[in-house]
């Protein structure tokens, strides 16, 4: 669209210049009416008609056809004008340069070479047509030849500049196209990431709702029932205290055992919501404690890490729990697990490696466990790398771009 507008502006400028030259020719015709003057006037009128036709072609989108029509008209007109009016040769040479300069945005570089060669041939043709008349003028021969051959000779370096300018513009256009392609690719990737993040958040919301319902069910079926049993047992103990003290004491003991069971159940549920040890000591204390509760042997190495934001510690802690559960469930009876965590420059890396059966990540679709881990890490800007193969175990590496809070780090090895 922009190229079409600029081409139309060029044609309007040519029409204006043609109109000015026609006006000057008409003024000369009134003062000195000769055949040559009227021939020049007819030539200018014909060029004007050609420019109008090119303007209509440019309006319909035929930019290359329009520039070709203009170029042929200008070259032909320059040759004819050099024969009709030899003493205005400099104007004709300058006019012959217009096609090569104006064709740069509209033709390919290989075809632009033809425009440059045609322009050079036209300028020398104009000089050859004007030379016989100029040679008849009384003047030094050197001056007459310089006045004719010198002008087209100067057009050669001008056309070389045009050629190199076209090459530079072509390179810039290629770079712009590559940048546009890269921008479109980045926008597409950004849209895909946004969609993945939206799906991840939806899964997290669904998982949170399911966990809340599970917690409510556990409280109702576990701790609540046990506390109700404690209340009933204590009421029975109170009723039998006067009539059967021994039975009352036995009931009070049963109530104490039920109360201890309820406390343990509530502690277990609280660990599932947010472990107090994680809040107090961070990953350094919570990961070894989680390893102690695992049904498979787990070795924990925490090398030089400190405390991090609560959301980062929580996500990594539950990712480790998920990985330990997967290793115990799918690894086999001889599975051994190693959990390592260390700070590498501006990223925290947590790896869970087991010696289990392994699987083929390219063929096996991710289960709920790996999906949950990826979703948890995506929320805090982290990634999960899965390295596994049948028969050689599994290695999960969680990478989170973060730095420790300004606390002194510790090192634990268990």
Short mmCIF file of C-alpha atoms in Angstrom, two decimals:
data_model
loop_
_atom_site.label_atom_id
_atom_site.label_comp_id
_atom_site.label_asym_id
_atom_site.label_seq_id
_atom_site.Cartn_x
_atom_site.Cartn_y
_atom_site.Cartn_z
CA UNK A 1 0.00 0.00 0.00
CA UNK A 2 2.79 2.43 0.91
CA UNK A 3 4.72 1.58 -2.27
CA UNK A 4 1.61 2.27 -4.37
CA UNK A 5 1.10 5.66 -2.69
CA UNK A 6 4.72 6.66 -3.30
CA UNK A 7 4.53 5.57 -6.94
CA UNK A 8 1.42 7.67 -7.46
CA UNK A 9 3.22 10.63 -5.88
CA UNK A 10 6.13 10.12 -8.31
CA UNK A 11 3.77 10.05 -11.29
CA UNK A 12 2.02 13.22 -10.08
CA UNK A 13 5.43 14.90 -9.82
CA UNK A 14 6.26 13.81 -13.37
CA UNK A 15 2.93 15.14 -14.61
CA UNK A 16 3.61 18.49 -12.94
CA UNK A 17 7.11 18.67 -14.46
CA UNK A 18 5.69 17.73 -17.86
CA UNK A 19 3.06 20.43 -17.51
CA UNK A 20 5.70 23.04 -16.66
CA UNK A 21 7.79 22.06 -19.69
CA UNK A 22 4.69 22.23 -21.90
CA UNK A 23 3.99 25.72 -20.62
CA UNK A 24 7.53 26.84 -21.36
CA UNK A 25 7.34 25.27 -24.83
CA UNK A 26 4.06 27.05 -25.55
CA UNK A 27 5.69 30.35 -24.51
CA UNK A 28 8.58 29.69 -26.91
CA UNK A 29 6.10 28.80 -29.66
CA UNK A 30 4.43 32.21 -29.34
CA UNK A 31 7.80 33.95 -29.68
CA UNK A 32 9.36 31.70 -32.30
CA UNK A 33 6.95 29.20 -33.87
CA UNK A 34 9.01 26.51 -35.60
CA UNK A 35 8.46 22.89 -36.52
CA UNK A 36 10.91 21.80 -33.83
CA UNK A 37 9.01 23.66 -31.12
CA UNK A 38 5.68 22.12 -32.12
CA UNK A 39 7.31 18.68 -32.33
CA UNK A 40 8.63 19.14 -28.78
CA UNK A 41 5.16 20.20 -27.64
CA UNK A 42 3.62 17.07 -29.21
CA UNK A 43 6.28 14.91 -27.53
CA UNK A 44 5.52 16.39 -24.10
CA UNK A 45 1.79 15.92 -24.63
CA UNK A 46 2.33 12.29 -25.58
CA UNK A 47 4.46 11.74 -22.44
CA UNK A 48 1.69 13.29 -20.34
CA UNK A 49 -0.82 10.80 -21.74
CA UNK A 50 1.54 7.92 -20.98
CA UNK A 51 1.99 9.19 -17.40
CA UNK A 52 -1.82 9.32 -16.94
CA UNK A 53 -2.08 5.70 -18.15
CA UNK A 54 0.69 4.71 -15.70
CA UNK A 55 -1.17 6.51 -12.91
CA UNK A 56 -4.29 4.44 -13.59
CA UNK A 57 -2.21 1.24 -13.62
CA UNK A 58 -0.63 2.17 -10.26
CA UNK A 59 -4.10 2.83 -8.83
CA UNK A 60 -5.16 -0.71 -9.74
CA UNK A 61 -2.08 -2.19 -8.03
CA UNK A 62 0.12 -2.78 -11.07
CA UNK A 63 3.17 -1.00 -9.67
CA UNK A 64 5.78 -2.88 -11.71
CA UNK A 65 3.85 -2.40 -14.95
CA UNK A 66 3.41 1.30 -14.18
CA UNK A 67 7.12 1.84 -13.49
CA UNK A 68 8.01 0.00 -16.70
CA UNK A 69 5.63 2.20 -18.71
CA UNK A 70 7.09 5.34 -17.16
CA UNK A 71 10.67 4.21 -17.78
CA UNK A 72 10.13 3.40 -21.46
CA UNK A 73 8.35 6.71 -21.96
CA UNK A 74 11.11 8.72 -20.27
CA UNK A 75 13.91 6.96 -22.17
CA UNK A 76 12.13 7.40 -25.50
CA UNK A 77 11.30 11.01 -24.74
CA UNK A 78 14.90 11.79 -23.72
CA UNK A 79 16.21 10.39 -27.02
CA UNK A 80 13.64 12.28 -29.09
CA UNK A 81 14.17 15.50 -27.14
CA UNK A 82 17.95 15.27 -27.61
CA UNK A 83 17.40 15.20 -31.36
CA UNK A 84 14.80 18.00 -31.32
CA UNK A 85 16.59 20.20 -28.78
CA UNK A 86 20.30 19.25 -28.55
CA UNK A 87 21.27 22.27 -26.44
CA UNK A 88 19.10 21.04 -23.52
CA UNK A 89 21.08 17.78 -23.33
CA UNK A 90 21.79 18.08 -19.55
CA UNK A 91 18.03 18.03 -18.86
CA UNK A 92 17.59 14.91 -20.98
CA UNK A 93 20.45 13.10 -19.23
CA UNK A 94 19.00 13.91 -15.80
CA UNK A 95 15.56 12.77 -16.96
CA UNK A 96 17.02 9.47 -18.21
CA UNK A 97 18.28 8.75 -14.67
CA UNK A 98 14.77 8.87 -13.16
CA UNK A 99 13.71 5.30 -14.15
CA UNK A 100 16.72 3.57 -12.56
CA UNK A 101 16.40 5.58 -9.33
CA UNK A 102 12.63 5.29 -8.98
CA UNK A 103 12.48 1.57 -9.87
CA UNK A 104 14.43 0.42 -6.76
CA UNK A 105 11.37 -0.36 -4.55
CA UNK A 106 9.35 -1.96 -7.35
CA UNK A 107 11.61 -4.36 -9.28
CA UNK A 108 13.96 -7.15 -8.26
CA UNK A 109 17.68 -6.52 -8.16
CA UNK A 110 18.42 -8.63 -11.25
CA UNK A 111 15.90 -6.64 -13.29
CA UNK A 112 17.22 -3.39 -11.83
CA UNK A 113 20.49 -4.16 -13.64
CA UNK A 114 18.57 -3.99 -16.92
CA UNK A 115 17.20 -0.58 -15.89
CA UNK A 116 20.72 0.67 -15.16
CA UNK A 117 22.07 -0.60 -18.48
CA UNK A 118 19.10 0.87 -20.37
CA UNK A 119 19.65 4.21 -18.61
CA UNK A 120 23.36 4.22 -19.52
CA UNK A 121 22.57 3.36 -23.15
CA UNK A 122 19.93 6.11 -23.28
CA UNK A 123 22.30 8.79 -21.95
CA UNK A 124 24.98 7.91 -24.48
CA UNK A 125 22.29 7.77 -27.18
CA UNK A 126 21.16 11.26 -26.23
CA UNK A 127 24.76 12.48 -26.48
CA UNK A 128 25.19 10.85 -29.89
CA UNK A 129 21.99 12.47 -31.22
CA UNK A 130 22.97 15.91 -29.89
CA UNK A 131 26.62 15.76 -30.97
CA UNK A 132 26.19 16.68 -34.69
CA UNK A 133 24.31 19.88 -33.87
CA UNK A 134 26.60 20.85 -31.01
CA UNK A 135 29.66 20.13 -33.21
CA UNK A 136 28.46 22.72 -35.71
CA UNK A 137 28.71 25.47 -33.11
CA UNK A 138 31.81 27.61 -33.21
CA UNK A 139 33.70 26.52 -30.08
CA UNK A 140 36.80 24.54 -29.14
CA UNK A 141 36.46 20.90 -30.09
CA UNK A 142 37.39 19.72 -26.59
CA UNK A 143 34.61 21.82 -25.05
CA UNK A 144 32.05 20.52 -27.54
CA UNK A 145 32.92 16.87 -26.84
CA UNK A 146 32.96 17.40 -23.07
CA UNK A 147 29.53 19.07 -23.31
CA UNK A 148 28.11 15.97 -24.99
CA UNK A 149 30.05 12.84 -23.94
CA UNK A 150 30.85 14.17 -20.44
CA UNK A 151 27.25 14.16 -19.23
CA UNK A 152 26.50 10.48 -19.95
CA UNK A 153 29.94 9.52 -18.58
CA UNK A 154 28.97 11.04 -15.23
CA UNK A 155 25.86 8.84 -15.12
CA UNK A 156 28.00 5.68 -14.73
CA UNK A 157 29.07 6.35 -11.09
CA UNK A 158 25.57 7.61 -10.32
CA UNK A 159 24.11 4.30 -11.52
CA UNK A 160 26.73 2.42 -9.47
CA UNK A 161 25.50 4.26 -6.37
CA UNK A 162 21.93 3.32 -7.31
CA UNK A 163 22.97 -0.34 -7.65
CA UNK A 164 24.66 -0.43 -4.23
CA UNK A 165 21.75 1.44 -2.63
CA UNK A 166 19.38 -1.19 -3.98
CA UNK A 167 21.61 -3.92 -2.51
CA UNK A 168 21.59 -2.20 0.90
CA UNK A 169 17.84 -1.75 0.83
CA UNK A 170 17.42 -5.40 -0.18
CA UNK A 171 19.54 -6.54 2.77
CA UNK A 172 17.55 -4.30 5.11
CA UNK A 173 14.30 -5.70 3.73
CA UNK A 174 15.55 -9.27 4.26
CA UNK A 175 16.49 -8.43 7.87
CA UNK A 176 13.10 -6.83 8.40
CA UNK A 177 11.36 -9.96 7.06
CA UNK A 178 13.42 -12.18 9.35
CA UNK A 179 12.61 -9.94 12.31
CA UNK A 180 8.92 -10.02 11.40
CA UNK A 181 9.03 -13.83 11.19
CA UNK A 182 10.80 -13.99 14.54
CA UNK A 183 8.22 -11.65 16.04
CA UNK A 184 5.35 -13.77 14.74
CA UNK A 185 7.05 -16.89 16.09
CA UNK A 186 7.53 -15.23 19.48
CA UNK A 187 3.90 -14.14 19.54
CA UNK A 188 2.79 -17.68 18.68
CA UNK A 189 4.98 -19.15 21.44
CA UNK A 190 3.70 -16.54 23.88
CA UNK A 191 0.12 -17.46 23.02
CA UNK A 192 0.91 -21.15 23.48
CA UNK A 193 2.57 -20.47 26.84
CA UNK A 194 -0.39 -18.35 27.91
CA UNK A 195 -2.76 -21.18 26.99
CA UNK A 196 -0.60 -23.70 28.85
CA UNK A 197 -0.51 -21.45 31.89
CA UNK A 198 -4.28 -21.06 31.78
CA UNK A 199 -4.74 -24.84 31.62
CA UNK A 200 -2.21 -25.27 34.42
CA UNK A 201 -4.07 -22.84 36.64
CA UNK A 202 -7.36 -24.58 35.89
CA UNK A 203 -5.83 -27.93 36.89
CA UNK A 204 -4.42 -26.39 40.07
CA UNK A 205 -7.84 -24.99 40.98
CA UNK A 206 -9.42 -28.39 40.37
CA UNK A 207 -6.68 -30.12 42.40
CA UNK A 208 -7.15 -27.60 45.22
CA UNK A 209 -10.88 -28.22 45.31
CA UNK A 210 -10.32 -31.99 45.33
CA UNK A 211 -7.77 -31.64 48.13
CA UNK A 212 -10.16 -29.47 50.14
CA UNK A 213 -12.91 -32.08 49.77
CA UNK A 214 -10.48 -34.84 50.76
CA UNK A 215 -9.41 -32.84 53.81
CA UNK A 216 -13.04 -32.29 54.82
CA UNK A 217 -13.71 -36.02 54.43
CA UNK A 218 -10.63 -36.93 56.46
CA UNK A 219 -11.64 -34.53 59.23
CA UNK A 220 -15.17 -35.90 59.26
CA UNK A 221 -14.23 -39.59 59.12
CA UNK A 222 -11.11 -39.37 61.26
CA UNK A 223 -10.46 -36.70 63.85
CA UNK A 224 -14.10 -35.61 64.24
CA UNK A 225 -15.31 -39.16 64.87
CA UNK A 226 -12.53 -39.78 67.35
CA UNK A 227 -13.27 -36.57 69.24
CA UNK A 228 -16.96 -37.52 69.35
CA UNK A 229 -15.92 -40.91 70.75
CA UNK A 230 -13.81 -39.13 73.38
CA UNK A 231 -16.78 -37.00 74.41
CA UNK A 232 -19.10 -40.03 74.64
CA UNK A 233 -16.51 -42.04 76.61
CA UNK A 234 -15.97 -39.19 79.07
CA UNK A 235 -19.72 -38.78 79.53
CA UNK A 236 -20.07 -42.52 80.26
CA UNK A 237 -17.16 -42.29 82.69
CA UNK A 238 -18.88 -39.44 84.49
CA UNK A 239 -22.12 -41.36 84.73
CA UNK A 240 -20.43 -44.46 86.16
CA UNK A 241 -18.08 -42.62 88.49
CA UNK A 242 -20.41 -42.92 91.51
CA UNK A 243 -21.58 -46.48 90.98
CA UNK A 244 -18.50 -48.15 89.41
CA UNK A 245 -15.27 -46.21 89.95
CA UNK A 246 -13.11 -48.94 88.34
CA UNK A 247 -15.13 -48.84 85.12
CA UNK A 248 -14.99 -45.06 85.16
CA UNK A 249 -11.19 -45.09 85.41
CA UNK A 250 -11.00 -47.59 82.53
CA UNK A 251 -13.25 -45.39 80.40
CA UNK A 252 -11.09 -42.35 81.15
CA UNK A 253 -8.03 -44.31 79.96
CA UNK A 254 -9.82 -45.25 76.75
CA UNK A 255 -10.74 -41.59 76.26
CA UNK A 256 -7.08 -40.65 76.65
CA UNK A 257 -6.03 -43.15 73.98
CA UNK A 258 -8.74 -41.89 71.63
CA UNK A 259 -7.60 -38.33 72.27
CA UNK A 260 -3.97 -39.23 71.42
CA UNK A 261 -5.18 -40.88 68.22
CA UNK A 262 -7.18 -37.74 67.34
CA UNK A 263 -4.16 -35.54 68.02
CA UNK A 264 -2.00 -37.69 65.75
CA UNK A 265 -4.64 -37.55 63.02
CA UNK A 266 -4.91 -33.77 63.27
CA UNK A 267 -1.10 -33.47 63.18
CA UNK A 268 -1.01 -35.64 60.05
CA UNK A 269 -3.63 -33.46 58.36
CA UNK A 270 -1.78 -30.32 59.39
CA UNK A 271 1.39 -31.74 57.85
CA UNK A 272 -0.55 -32.19 54.60
CA UNK A 273 -1.73 -28.57 54.60
CA UNK A 274 1.59 -26.88 55.40
CA UNK A 275 4.22 -28.75 57.38
CA UNK A 276 5.35 -26.78 60.46
CA UNK A 277 8.89 -28.05 59.93
CA UNK A 278 8.92 -26.52 56.45
CA UNK A 279 7.80 -23.19 57.92
CA UNK A 280 10.49 -23.30 60.63
CA UNK A 281 13.51 -24.76 58.82
CA UNK A 282 12.65 -24.64 55.11
CA UNK A 283 13.74 -27.32 52.68
CA UNK A 284 16.82 -28.12 54.77
CA UNK A 285 14.69 -29.54 57.55
CA UNK A 286 11.54 -30.63 55.70
CA UNK A 287 13.19 -32.77 53.00
CA UNK A 288 15.04 -35.07 55.43
CA UNK A 289 11.85 -35.44 57.49
CA UNK A 290 9.91 -36.38 54.35
CA UNK A 291 12.62 -38.91 53.51
CA UNK A 292 12.20 -40.53 56.94
CA UNK A 293 8.50 -41.09 56.25
CA UNK A 294 9.06 -42.58 52.79
CA UNK A 295 8.43 -46.33 52.37
CA UNK A 296 11.62 -46.63 50.26
CA UNK A 297 15.18 -45.77 51.39
CA UNK A 298 15.95 -42.14 50.62
CA UNK A 299 19.24 -40.25 50.86
CA UNK A 300 19.02 -36.46 51.08
CA UNK A 301 21.83 -34.08 50.16
CA UNK A 302 21.17 -30.40 50.71
CA UNK A 303 24.30 -28.51 49.67
CA UNK A 304 24.56 -24.89 50.65
CA UNK A 305 20.97 -23.77 50.21
CA UNK A 306 19.23 -21.24 52.42
CA UNK A 307 15.67 -20.09 52.89
CA UNK A 308 13.46 -19.09 49.98
CA UNK A 309 10.06 -17.55 49.50
CA UNK A 310 7.28 -19.67 51.06
CA UNK A 311 5.62 -20.36 47.70
CA UNK A 312 8.91 -21.69 46.26
CA UNK A 313 9.63 -23.90 49.28
CA UNK A 314 6.07 -25.24 49.30
CA UNK A 315 6.06 -26.06 45.57
CA UNK A 316 9.42 -27.84 45.71
CA UNK A 317 8.52 -29.70 48.90
CA UNK A 318 5.32 -31.13 47.43
CA UNK A 319 7.09 -31.92 44.17
CA UNK A 320 9.57 -34.00 46.18
CA UNK A 321 6.72 -35.74 48.02
CA UNK A 322 5.05 -36.51 44.69
CA UNK A 323 8.30 -37.88 43.27
CA UNK A 324 8.90 -40.06 46.35
CA UNK A 325 5.38 -41.47 46.08
CA UNK A 326 5.92 -42.23 42.38
CA UNK A 327 9.23 -43.97 43.13
CA UNK A 328 7.64 -46.09 45.88
CA UNK A 329 4.65 -46.92 43.69
CA UNK A 330 6.33 -47.68 40.36
CA UNK A 331 10.03 -48.22 41.14
CA UNK A 332 9.93 -51.75 42.47
CA UNK A 333 10.98 -53.40 45.77
CA UNK A 334 14.72 -52.63 45.43
CA UNK A 335 14.29 -48.95 44.64
CA UNK A 336 16.68 -46.45 46.23
CA UNK A 337 16.11 -42.71 45.99
CA UNK A 338 18.54 -39.77 46.21
CA UNK A 339 17.29 -36.21 46.71
CA UNK A 340 19.74 -33.36 46.09
CA UNK A 341 19.24 -29.62 46.25
CA UNK A 342 21.79 -26.92 45.50
CA UNK A 343 21.96 -23.31 44.38
CA UNK A 344 23.55 -22.81 40.95
CA UNK A 345 24.08 -19.11 40.20
CA UNK A 346 20.57 -17.60 39.96
CA UNK A 347 18.64 -20.90 40.02
CA UNK A 348 17.71 -23.47 42.64
CA UNK A 349 17.98 -27.06 41.39
CA UNK A 350 16.28 -29.99 43.12
CA UNK A 351 16.86 -33.49 41.70
CA UNK A 352 15.12 -36.74 42.66
CA UNK A 353 16.89 -39.82 41.28
CA UNK A 354 15.71 -43.38 41.81
CA UNK A 355 17.01 -46.80 40.80
CA UNK A 356 13.60 -48.11 39.84
CA UNK A 357 12.20 -49.59 36.66
CA UNK A 358 12.11 -46.32 34.72
CA UNK A 359 9.97 -45.59 31.68
CA UNK A 360 10.16 -44.12 28.18
CA UNK A 361 9.16 -40.41 28.33
CA UNK A 362 8.73 -40.32 24.53
CA UNK A 363 6.09 -43.07 24.54
CA UNK A 364 4.47 -42.95 27.96
CA UNK A 365 2.18 -39.99 28.54
CA UNK A 366 2.64 -38.01 31.72
CA UNK A 367 0.56 -39.24 34.62
CA UNK A 368 -1.20 -37.11 37.19
CA UNK A 369 1.93 -36.93 39.36
CA UNK A 370 4.21 -35.39 36.73
CA UNK A 371 1.42 -33.08 35.56
CA UNK A 372 0.90 -31.83 39.12
CA UNK A 373 4.62 -31.25 39.50
CA UNK A 374 4.84 -29.29 36.27
CA UNK A 375 1.80 -27.21 37.24
CA UNK A 376 3.22 -26.37 40.66
CA UNK A 377 6.56 -25.36 39.16
CA UNK A 378 4.97 -23.32 36.36
CA UNK A 379 3.23 -21.09 38.91
CA UNK A 380 6.61 -20.05 40.39
CA UNK A 381 8.33 -19.84 36.98
CA UNK A 382 10.12 -23.19 37.27
CA UNK A 383 10.55 -26.12 34.90
CA UNK A 384 10.73 -29.89 35.27
CA UNK A 385 13.16 -32.06 33.29
CA UNK A 386 12.40 -35.79 33.07
CA UNK A 387 15.27 -38.17 32.25
CA UNK A 388 14.30 -41.83 32.28
CA UNK A 389 14.55 -45.03 30.30
CA UNK A 390 13.28 -48.56 30.90
CA UNK A 391 15.64 -50.43 33.20
CA UNK A 392 17.82 -47.51 34.32
CA UNK A 393 15.66 -45.54 36.73
CA UNK A 394 14.33 -42.01 36.61
CA UNK A 395 15.83 -38.60 37.29
CA UNK A 396 13.56 -35.58 37.83
CA UNK A 397 15.20 -32.14 37.94
CA UNK A 398 13.19 -29.13 39.08
CA UNK A 399 14.79 -25.77 38.21
CA UNK A 400 13.46 -22.55 39.73
CA UNK A 401 15.00 -19.13 38.90
CA UNK A 402 15.51 -17.70 42.38
CA UNK A 403 18.10 -16.69 44.93
CA UNK A 404 18.06 -17.48 48.67
CA UNK A 405 16.80 -14.96 51.15
CA UNK A 406 19.56 -13.13 53.07
CA UNK A 407 20.08 -15.90 55.67
CA UNK A 408 23.12 -18.06 56.35
CA UNK A 409 22.88 -21.38 54.43
CA UNK A 410 23.39 -24.78 56.01
CA UNK A 411 24.47 -28.13 54.66
CA UNK A 412 22.89 -31.45 55.62
CA UNK A 413 23.75 -34.89 54.39
CA UNK A 414 21.69 -37.89 55.42
#
